[in-house]
mmCIF file of C-alpha atoms in Angstrom:
data_model
loop_
_atom_site.group_PDB
_atom_site.id
_atom_site.type_symbol
_atom_site.label_atom_id
_atom_site.label_comp_id
_atom_site.label_asym_id
_atom_site.label_seq_id
_atom_site.Cartn_x
_atom_site.Cartn_y
_atom_site.Cartn_z
ATOM 1 C CA MET Q 1 73.514 122.739 111.557
ATOM 2 C CA THR Q 2 73.117 126.474 111.726
ATOM 3 C CA ALA Q 3 69.653 127.898 112.313
ATOM 4 C CA ARG Q 4 69.998 129.814 109.041
ATOM 5 C CA GLU Q 5 70.582 126.622 107.043
ATOM 6 C CA LEU Q 6 67.696 124.836 108.737
ATOM 7 C CA ASP Q 7 65.330 127.761 108.296
ATOM 8 C CA ALA Q 8 66.247 128.098 104.622
ATOM 9 C CA ALA Q 9 65.606 124.386 104.079
ATOM 10 C CA GLY Q 10 62.195 124.636 105.720
ATOM 11 C CA ILE Q 11 63.078 122.228 108.534
ATOM 12 C CA THR Q 12 60.998 123.349 111.508
ATOM 13 C CA ASP Q 13 60.429 120.273 113.702
ATOM 14 C CA PRO Q 14 62.783 120.577 116.730
ATOM 15 C CA SER Q 15 63.774 116.914 116.830
ATOM 16 C CA LEU Q 16 64.442 116.883 113.102
ATOM 17 C CA ARG Q 17 66.506 120.053 113.380
ATOM 18 C CA ALA Q 18 68.588 118.297 116.053
ATOM 19 C CA ALA Q 19 69.037 115.279 113.766
ATOM 20 C CA TYR Q 20 70.311 117.434 110.898
ATOM 21 C CA THR Q 21 72.613 119.266 113.282
ATOM 22 C CA ALA Q 22 74.162 115.960 114.361
ATOM 23 C CA CYS Q 23 74.874 115.160 110.702
ATOM 24 C CA ARG Q 24 76.496 118.536 110.148
ATOM 25 C CA ARG Q 25 78.818 117.912 113.108
ATOM 26 C CA LEU Q 26 79.912 114.598 111.561
ATOM 27 C CA ASN Q 27 80.679 116.315 108.273
ATOM 28 C CA ALA Q 28 82.579 119.156 109.919
ATOM 29 C CA ARG Q 29 84.646 116.795 112.066
ATOM 30 C CA HIS Q 30 85.481 114.063 109.569
ATOM 31 C CA GLY Q 31 84.710 115.193 106.015
ATOM 32 C CA LYS Q 32 86.888 118.272 105.918
ATOM 33 C CA THR Q 33 87.303 118.391 102.139
ATOM 34 C CA TYR Q 34 83.640 117.880 101.469
ATOM 35 C CA PHE Q 35 82.483 120.103 104.309
ATOM 36 C CA LEU Q 36 84.539 122.928 102.834
ATOM 37 C CA ALA Q 37 82.955 122.397 99.422
ATOM 38 C CA THR Q 38 79.449 122.121 100.893
ATOM 39 C CA ARG Q 39 79.703 125.648 102.267
ATOM 40 C CA LEU Q 40 79.673 126.881 98.649
ATOM 41 C CA LEU Q 41 76.154 125.541 98.075
ATOM 42 C CA PRO Q 42 73.068 127.743 98.374
ATOM 43 C CA VAL Q 43 72.147 127.810 102.039
ATOM 44 C CA ASP Q 44 68.870 125.932 101.551
ATOM 45 C CA ARG Q 45 70.641 122.848 100.124
ATOM 46 C CA ARG Q 46 73.366 122.370 102.711
ATOM 47 C CA ALA Q 47 71.259 120.531 105.286
ATOM 48 C CA ALA Q 48 70.448 117.776 102.792
ATOM 49 C CA VAL Q 49 74.109 117.263 101.898
ATOM 50 C CA HIS Q 50 75.053 117.041 105.573
ATOM 51 C CA ALA Q 51 72.306 114.448 106.108
ATOM 52 C CA LEU Q 52 73.546 112.271 103.253
ATOM 53 C CA TYR Q 53 77.130 112.522 104.480
ATOM 54 C CA GLY Q 54 76.082 111.778 108.063
ATOM 55 C CA PHE Q 55 74.290 108.579 107.106
ATOM 56 C CA ALA Q 56 77.249 107.348 105.035
ATOM 57 C CA ARG Q 57 79.762 108.256 107.700
ATOM 58 C CA TYR Q 58 77.788 106.601 110.485
ATOM 59 C CA ALA Q 59 77.550 103.320 108.552
ATOM 60 C CA ASP Q 60 81.219 103.499 107.604
ATOM 61 C CA ASP Q 61 82.236 103.927 111.230
ATOM 62 C CA ILE Q 62 80.345 100.779 112.162
ATOM 63 C CA VAL Q 63 82.482 98.849 109.697
ATOM 64 C CA ASP Q 64 85.862 100.549 109.993
ATOM 65 C CA ASP Q 65 86.304 102.107 113.419
ATOM 66 C CA LEU Q 66 89.634 100.780 114.697
ATOM 67 C CA GLY Q 67 89.025 102.242 118.149
ATOM 68 C CA THR Q 68 86.631 99.500 119.251
ATOM 69 C CA THR Q 69 86.919 95.805 120.008
ATOM 70 C CA ALA Q 70 83.753 94.969 118.064
ATOM 71 C CA THR Q 71 83.940 91.683 116.168
ATOM 72 C CA PRO Q 72 82.834 91.300 112.536
ATOM 73 C CA ARG Q 73 79.660 89.700 113.846
ATOM 74 C CA ASP Q 74 79.040 92.661 116.168
ATOM 75 C CA ARG Q 75 79.551 95.059 113.272
ATOM 76 C CA GLY Q 76 77.252 93.036 111.062
ATOM 77 C CA ASP Q 77 74.561 93.096 113.732
ATOM 78 C CA ALA Q 78 74.952 96.872 114.040
ATOM 79 C CA LEU Q 79 74.603 97.294 110.264
ATOM 80 C CA ASP Q 80 71.499 95.105 110.304
ATOM 81 C CA ALA Q 81 70.019 97.274 113.058
ATOM 82 C CA LEU Q 82 70.831 100.409 111.076
ATOM 83 C CA GLU Q 83 69.162 99.016 107.963
ATOM 84 C CA ARG Q 84 66.057 98.060 109.942
ATOM 85 C CA GLN Q 85 65.818 101.613 111.243
ATOM 86 C CA TRP Q 86 66.296 102.931 107.716
ATOM 87 C CA LEU Q 87 63.479 100.807 106.296
ATOM 88 C CA ARG Q 88 61.194 101.876 109.133
ATOM 89 C CA ALA Q 89 62.053 105.542 108.573
ATOM 90 C CA VAL Q 90 61.332 105.253 104.842
ATOM 91 C CA ARG Q 91 57.891 103.927 105.773
ATOM 92 C CA GLY Q 92 57.349 107.074 107.816
ATOM 93 C CA GLU Q 93 57.958 105.577 111.249
ATOM 94 C CA ARG Q 94 59.876 107.490 113.911
ATOM 95 C CA VAL Q 95 63.267 105.959 114.697
ATOM 96 C CA PRO Q 96 65.808 106.813 117.408
ATOM 97 C CA GLN Q 97 68.986 107.247 115.306
ATOM 98 C CA PRO Q 98 69.368 110.937 114.292
ATOM 99 C CA VAL Q 99 71.355 110.291 111.102
ATOM 100 C CA VAL Q 100 68.669 107.912 109.896
ATOM 101 C CA ARG Q 101 65.899 110.423 110.587
ATOM 102 C CA ALA Q 102 67.718 113.198 108.754
ATOM 103 C CA ALA Q 103 68.665 111.026 105.766
ATOM 104 C CA ALA Q 104 65.126 109.651 105.444
ATOM 105 C CA ASP Q 105 63.712 113.170 105.575
ATOM 106 C CA THR Q 106 66.149 114.289 102.865
ATOM 107 C CA ARG Q 107 65.249 111.268 100.733
ATOM 108 C CA ALA Q 108 61.564 112.179 100.929
ATOM 109 C CA ARG Q 109 62.096 115.897 100.296
ATOM 110 C CA TYR Q 110 64.171 115.358 97.158
ATOM 111 C CA GLY Q 111 62.676 112.172 95.756
ATOM 112 C CA ILE Q 112 65.896 110.157 96.120
ATOM 113 C CA GLU Q 113 65.456 106.472 95.411
ATOM 114 C CA ALA Q 114 65.538 104.421 98.616
ATOM 115 C CA ARG Q 115 67.404 101.599 96.881
ATOM 116 C CA HIS Q 116 70.529 103.744 96.679
ATOM 117 C CA PHE Q 117 70.786 103.639 100.470
ATOM 118 C CA CYS Q 118 70.199 99.889 100.584
ATOM 119 C CA ASP Q 119 72.888 99.363 97.922
ATOM 120 C CA PHE Q 120 75.260 101.441 100.039
ATOM 121 C CA LEU Q 121 74.604 99.330 103.128
ATOM 122 C CA ALA Q 122 75.152 96.155 101.093
ATOM 123 C CA SER Q 123 78.643 97.336 100.122
ATOM 124 C CA MET Q 124 79.382 98.240 103.738
ATOM 125 C CA ARG Q 125 78.361 94.736 104.755
ATOM 126 C CA SER Q 126 80.682 93.183 102.177
ATOM 127 C CA ASP Q 127 83.632 94.881 103.886
ATOM 128 C CA LEU Q 128 83.116 92.554 106.825
ATOM 129 C CA SER Q 129 84.019 89.507 104.735
ATOM 130 C CA VAL Q 130 85.751 90.680 101.527
ATOM 131 C CA GLY Q 131 89.372 91.747 101.849
ATOM 132 C CA GLU Q 132 90.471 92.143 98.231
ATOM 133 C CA TYR Q 133 89.239 92.421 94.643
ATOM 134 C CA ALA Q 134 90.664 90.317 91.833
ATOM 135 C CA THR Q 135 89.966 92.761 89.007
ATOM 136 C CA TYR Q 136 88.942 96.342 88.426
ATOM 137 C CA ALA Q 137 85.558 95.071 87.241
ATOM 138 C CA ASP Q 138 85.105 93.388 90.622
ATOM 139 C CA LEU Q 139 86.090 96.584 92.408
ATOM 140 C CA ARG Q 140 83.637 98.599 90.327
ATOM 141 C CA GLY Q 141 80.872 96.286 91.492
ATOM 142 C CA TYR Q 142 81.743 97.115 95.083
ATOM 143 C CA MET Q 143 82.061 100.828 94.324
ATOM 144 C CA HIS Q 144 78.608 100.967 92.811
ATOM 145 C CA GLY Q 145 77.211 100.645 96.325
ATOM 146 C CA SER Q 146 79.963 102.373 98.258
ATOM 147 C CA ALA Q 147 80.516 105.413 96.029
ATOM 148 C CA ALA Q 148 78.468 105.641 92.831
ATOM 149 C CA VAL Q 149 75.123 105.552 94.619
ATOM 150 C CA ILE Q 150 76.217 108.405 96.866
ATOM 151 C CA GLY Q 151 76.795 110.399 93.712
ATOM 152 C CA LEU Q 152 73.317 109.407 92.565
ATOM 153 C CA GLN Q 153 71.801 110.490 95.880
ATOM 154 C CA MET Q 154 73.248 113.954 95.402
ATOM 155 C CA VAL Q 155 71.935 114.835 91.944
ATOM 156 C CA PRO Q 156 68.396 115.782 93.093
ATOM 157 C CA VAL Q 157 69.870 118.034 95.766
ATOM 158 C CA LEU Q 158 72.307 119.758 93.437
ATOM 159 C CA GLY Q 159 69.876 120.208 90.550
ATOM 160 C CA THR Q 160 70.695 119.910 86.850
ATOM 161 C CA VAL Q 161 70.383 121.828 83.585
ATOM 162 C CA VAL Q 162 69.621 118.602 81.725
ATOM 163 C CA PRO Q 163 67.219 115.749 82.440
ATOM 164 C CA ARG Q 164 68.386 114.069 85.600
ATOM 165 C CA GLU Q 165 69.170 110.757 83.903
ATOM 166 C CA GLU Q 166 71.711 112.526 81.682
ATOM 167 C CA ALA Q 167 73.628 113.805 84.696
ATOM 168 C CA GLU Q 168 73.552 110.604 86.739
ATOM 169 C CA PRO Q 169 76.332 108.629 84.957
ATOM 170 C CA TYR Q 170 78.753 111.510 85.528
ATOM 171 C CA ALA Q 171 77.752 111.802 89.181
ATOM 172 C CA ALA Q 172 78.299 108.074 89.647
ATOM 173 C CA ALA Q 173 81.717 108.307 87.972
ATOM 174 C CA LEU Q 174 82.738 111.234 90.156
ATOM 175 C CA GLY Q 175 81.782 109.310 93.265
ATOM 176 C CA MET Q 176 84.024 106.469 92.124
ATOM 177 C CA ALA Q 177 86.874 108.862 91.296
ATOM 178 C CA PHE Q 178 86.732 110.260 94.819
ATOM 179 C CA GLN Q 179 86.738 106.795 96.312
ATOM 180 C CA LEU Q 180 89.588 105.543 94.150
ATOM 181 C CA THR Q 181 91.525 108.560 95.417
ATOM 182 C CA ASN Q 182 90.754 107.564 98.992
ATOM 183 C CA PHE Q 183 91.780 103.961 98.309
ATOM 184 C CA LEU Q 184 95.123 105.099 96.942
ATOM 185 C CA ARG Q 185 95.705 107.570 99.765
ATOM 186 C CA ASP Q 186 94.785 105.000 102.443
ATOM 187 C CA VAL Q 187 96.652 101.908 101.244
ATOM 188 C CA GLY Q 188 98.550 101.590 104.521
ATOM 189 C CA GLU Q 189 95.534 102.129 106.759
ATOM 190 C CA ASP Q 190 93.475 99.648 104.766
ATOM 191 C CA LEU Q 191 96.242 97.072 105.149
ATOM 192 C CA ASP Q 192 95.871 97.525 108.906
ATOM 193 C CA ARG Q 193 92.184 96.642 108.475
ATOM 194 C CA GLY Q 194 93.070 93.534 106.499
ATOM 195 C CA ARG Q 195 91.964 94.948 103.150
ATOM 196 C CA VAL Q 196 93.554 95.758 99.807
ATOM 197 C CA TYR Q 197 91.265 97.736 97.527
ATOM 198 C CA LEU Q 198 93.632 98.170 94.605
ATOM 199 C CA PRO Q 199 92.771 95.412 92.091
ATOM 200 C CA ALA Q 200 94.936 92.325 92.442
ATOM 201 C CA ASP Q 201 95.490 92.040 88.691
ATOM 202 C CA LEU Q 202 96.752 95.628 88.499
ATOM 203 C CA LEU Q 203 99.165 94.966 91.353
ATOM 204 C CA ALA Q 204 100.284 91.641 89.876
ATOM 205 C CA SER Q 205 101.104 93.263 86.549
ATOM 206 C CA HIS Q 206 103.807 95.183 88.440
ATOM 207 C CA GLY Q 207 104.988 92.226 90.512
ATOM 208 C CA VAL Q 208 103.097 93.256 93.662
ATOM 209 C CA ASP Q 209 100.890 91.155 95.927
ATOM 210 C CA ARG Q 210 99.397 91.480 99.406
ATOM 211 C CA ASP Q 211 102.452 89.930 101.045
ATOM 212 C CA LEU Q 212 104.790 92.491 99.488
ATOM 213 C CA LEU Q 213 102.534 95.353 100.567
ATOM 214 C CA GLY Q 214 102.380 93.918 104.076
ATOM 215 C CA TRP Q 215 106.157 93.576 104.217
ATOM 216 C CA SER Q 216 106.592 97.184 103.136
ATOM 217 C CA ARG Q 217 104.055 98.396 105.697
ATOM 218 C CA LEU Q 218 105.661 96.379 108.488
ATOM 219 C CA THR Q 219 109.276 97.238 107.764
ATOM 220 C CA GLY Q 220 108.870 100.776 106.468
ATOM 221 C CA ARG Q 221 110.967 99.869 103.449
ATOM 222 C CA ARG Q 222 110.201 100.943 99.884
ATOM 223 C CA ASP Q 223 110.061 98.784 96.758
ATOM 224 C CA ALA Q 224 110.154 100.017 93.163
ATOM 225 C CA ARG Q 225 107.493 97.512 92.146
ATOM 226 C CA ILE Q 226 105.046 98.994 94.627
ATOM 227 C CA THR Q 227 105.795 102.511 93.407
ATOM 228 C CA SER Q 228 105.158 101.418 89.833
ATOM 229 C CA ALA Q 229 101.818 99.806 90.761
ATOM 230 C CA LEU Q 230 100.695 102.856 92.700
ATOM 231 C CA ARG Q 231 101.609 105.113 89.796
ATOM 232 C CA ALA Q 232 99.423 102.964 87.537
ATOM 233 C CA ALA Q 233 96.551 103.141 90.031
ATOM 234 C CA ALA Q 234 96.852 106.932 90.085
ATOM 235 C CA ALA Q 235 96.731 107.031 86.273
ATOM 236 C CA LEU Q 236 93.584 104.887 86.293
ATOM 237 C CA THR Q 237 92.013 107.229 88.825
ATOM 238 C CA ARG Q 238 92.802 110.298 86.712
ATOM 239 C CA ASP Q 239 91.056 108.610 83.785
ATOM 240 C CA VAL Q 240 87.897 108.323 85.912
ATOM 241 C CA TYR Q 241 88.145 112.008 86.850
ATOM 242 C CA ARG Q 242 88.359 112.913 83.165
ATOM 243 C CA ALA Q 243 85.276 110.827 82.411
ATOM 244 C CA ALA Q 244 83.349 112.465 85.270
ATOM 245 C CA GLU Q 245 84.321 116.098 84.696
ATOM 246 C CA PRO Q 246 81.791 116.916 81.927
ATOM 247 C CA GLY Q 247 79.026 116.245 84.432
ATOM 248 C CA ILE Q 248 79.867 119.390 86.388
ATOM 249 C CA GLY Q 249 78.583 121.497 83.507
ATOM 250 C CA ARG Q 250 75.297 119.611 83.631
ATOM 251 C CA LEU Q 251 74.589 120.753 87.189
ATOM 252 C CA ASP Q 252 72.574 123.761 88.278
ATOM 253 C CA PRO Q 253 75.056 126.668 87.979
ATOM 254 C CA VAL Q 254 74.592 127.589 91.655
ATOM 255 C CA SER Q 255 75.664 124.059 92.675
ATOM 256 C CA ALA Q 256 78.463 123.510 90.174
ATOM 257 C CA PRO Q 257 81.130 125.549 92.080
ATOM 258 C CA CYS Q 258 80.706 123.271 95.094
ATOM 259 C CA VAL Q 259 81.296 120.146 93.032
ATOM 260 C CA ARG Q 260 84.112 121.777 91.060
ATOM 261 C CA THR Q 261 85.852 122.641 94.332
ATOM 262 C CA ALA Q 262 85.562 119.062 95.583
ATOM 263 C CA PHE Q 263 86.759 117.838 92.171
ATOM 264 C CA VAL Q 264 89.885 119.991 92.361
ATOM 265 C CA LEU Q 265 90.673 119.275 96.011
ATOM 266 C CA TYR Q 266 90.325 115.510 95.651
ATOM 267 C CA GLY Q 267 92.380 115.637 92.483
ATOM 268 C CA ASP Q 268 95.037 117.521 94.422
ATOM 269 C CA ILE Q 269 95.376 114.493 96.689
ATOM 270 C CA LEU Q 270 96.701 112.560 93.698
ATOM 271 C CA GLY Q 271 99.241 115.303 93.122
ATOM 272 C CA ALA Q 272 100.282 115.187 96.777
ATOM 273 C CA ILE Q 273 100.721 111.406 96.543
ATOM 274 C CA GLU Q 274 102.946 111.825 93.506
ATOM 275 C CA ARG Q 275 105.038 114.543 95.166
ATOM 276 C CA ASP Q 276 105.467 112.309 98.204
ATOM 277 C CA GLY Q 277 106.917 109.565 96.043
ATOM 278 C CA TYR Q 278 103.917 107.260 96.299
ATOM 279 C CA ALA Q 279 104.721 106.537 99.928
ATOM 280 C CA VAL Q 280 101.088 105.823 100.820
ATOM 281 C CA VAL Q 281 101.923 102.388 102.226
ATOM 282 C CA HIS Q 282 103.711 104.229 105.028
ATOM 283 C CA ARG Q 283 101.964 107.587 105.402
ATOM 284 C CA ARG Q 284 99.052 109.596 104.131
ATOM 285 C CA ALA Q 285 99.768 112.352 101.620
ATOM 286 C CA VAL Q 286 98.191 115.712 102.448
ATOM 287 C CA VAL Q 287 97.344 118.907 100.596
ATOM 288 C CA GLY Q 288 98.496 122.077 102.328
ATOM 289 C CA ARG Q 289 96.072 124.479 103.953
ATOM 290 C CA ARG Q 290 97.167 127.334 101.722
ATOM 291 C CA ARG Q 291 96.249 125.381 98.608
ATOM 292 C CA ARG Q 292 92.931 124.316 100.118
ATOM 293 C CA ALA Q 293 92.120 127.917 100.990
ATOM 294 C CA ALA Q 294 93.017 129.146 97.499
ATOM 295 C CA VAL Q 295 90.761 126.560 95.842
ATOM 296 C CA ALA Q 296 87.933 127.346 98.260
ATOM 297 C CA LEU Q 297 88.195 131.092 97.582
ATOM 298 C CA ARG Q 298 88.078 130.488 93.849
ATOM 299 C CA GLY Q 299 85.025 128.309 94.369
ATOM 300 C CA LEU Q 300 83.383 130.972 96.496
ATOM 301 C CA ALA Q 301 83.895 133.558 93.779
ATOM 302 C CA GLY Q 302 82.270 131.221 91.276
ATOM 303 C CA ALA Q 303 79.367 130.476 93.612
ATOM 304 C CA LEU Q 304 78.655 134.155 94.231
ATOM 305 C CA ALA Q 305 78.815 134.939 90.528
ATOM 306 C CA ALA Q 306 76.401 132.096 89.736
ATOM 307 C CA ARG Q 307 73.902 133.326 92.317
ATOM 308 C CA ARG Q 308 73.949 136.833 90.840
ATOM 309 C CA ALA Q 309 73.592 135.676 87.230
ATOM 310 C CA PRO Q 310 70.167 135.547 85.518
ATOM 311 C CA ARG Q 311 68.639 132.087 85.452
ATOM 312 C CA PRO Q 312 68.901 130.660 81.919
ATOM 313 C CA ALA Q 313 65.629 129.783 80.154
ATOM 314 C CA ASP Q 314 64.806 127.502 77.286
ATOM 315 C CA ARG Q 315 63.643 128.682 73.890
ATOM 316 C CA ALA Q 316 60.042 128.984 75.009
ATOM 317 C CA GLY Q 317 61.136 131.210 77.865
ATOM 318 C CA GLY Q 318 60.586 128.596 80.569
ATOM 319 C CA PRO Q 319 63.014 127.163 83.142
ATOM 320 C CA ARG Q 320 65.531 124.619 81.853
ATOM 321 C CA TRP Q 321 66.814 122.909 84.977
ATOM 322 C CA ARG Q 322 65.536 121.083 87.989
ATOM 323 C CA THR Q 323 66.073 122.930 91.191
ATOM 324 C CA GLY Q 324 67.722 121.338 94.188
ATOM 325 C CA ARG Q 325 64.916 122.676 96.366
ATOM 326 C CA ALA Q 326 63.010 119.953 98.210
ATOM 327 C CA GLY Q 327 61.376 118.149 95.325
ATOM 328 C CA ALA Q 328 60.076 121.034 93.196
ATOM 329 C CA GLY Q 329 61.354 122.535 89.983
ATOM 330 C CA TYR Q 330 61.326 126.168 88.894
ATOM 331 C CA GLY Q 331 57.808 127.225 88.104
ATOM 332 C CA GLY Q 332 56.531 124.784 90.730
ATOM 333 C CA GLU Q 333 56.618 121.599 88.612
ATOM 334 C CA PRO Q 334 57.533 118.482 90.609
ATOM 335 C CA ALA Q 335 61.077 117.284 90.161
ATOM 336 C CA ALA Q 336 61.410 113.832 88.665
ATOM 337 C CA PRO Q 337 62.349 111.076 91.099
ATOM 338 C CA GLY Q 338 65.812 109.675 90.661
ATOM 339 C CA GLY Q 339 69.301 109.392 91.853
ATOM 340 C CA GLY Q 340 71.858 111.853 93.243
ATOM 341 C CA GLY Q 341 76.220 113.123 93.441
ATOM 342 C CA GLY Q 342 78.741 113.904 96.349
ATOM 343 C CA PRO Q 343 80.749 112.633 99.327
ATOM 344 C CA THR Q 344 82.126 109.160 99.034
ATOM 345 C CA ARG Q 345 83.028 106.657 101.614
ATOM 346 C CA ARG Q 346 85.912 108.086 103.513
ATOM 347 C CA ARG Q 347 88.404 105.289 104.351
ATOM 348 C CA GLY Q 348 89.720 107.093 107.375
ATOM 349 C CA GLU Q 349 89.287 110.742 108.171
ATOM 350 C CA ASP Q 350 88.645 112.689 105.018
ATOM 351 C CA THR Q 351 91.362 115.299 105.285
ATOM 352 C CA VAL Q 352 93.523 116.678 102.551
#
């Protein structure tokens, strides 16, 4: 975390500043798409986004890190320990884990509901025993905790031009769109972890099952049935993006360019998968640096324009939206408690 970001956010305690800085390092190292988009936010809101990402990433690493010999029981014990620290931190107790301290501080500053974090940890825990999902409805149940609630955590930070509850369904949908993109991109890597996230009924409708995916991964050979199933999964994911997109216009104008940039960059992953012939069983599709830079520059232009523009007011001349600033609205009124919108569970390093 830069001193400028911490100062702007009003984070003065040295140990807490160190905790937020640790979260920023996690985001910069692993969440490259989202880190790039986060830099378009007003400087006072970036620390909170890094804290939310850091907590999610830390829990995800407990479950998915392939570089350790930890057993499922070891990982479950580690998740339990993390949740105990989280519950203590929410009660105001000091805990040793930096990402927990930063996330709990962000939760308190922005009035984020604590249950969103517990729902997230519950989905992480299910990954230790659940390796596939029979239907899309089943997968959506998992994604509520692994992706939608992260969107809900973000809404208070980003701010809205409508009542928060009107923006939340779109934020939840966008979180799921991002995660569906990750699932599609990481089919091969998830197979290595013993998991298939694409719904079994969708795969079966194209003649695909886990054994066929495993054969393709092991042999490096392609199969038209797999390509057809992956194309259908991409179409489903684009439908979720379309459902989520109207929510961007409901965000505080100074935050919207950040989310729009993430929306475009994650959507570009689907395009890269298509151009690569849906070869995700064998390799990860990537978006080129030139394209990423072009999208980021366009987002920066939009962010700067939004910051220079007059703040819109309602008919009575008062402020219309909730600010993303630490729990207060424009004019000093307290922001309503509620949920939030942003980085989803990564399924491997979040690069495009």
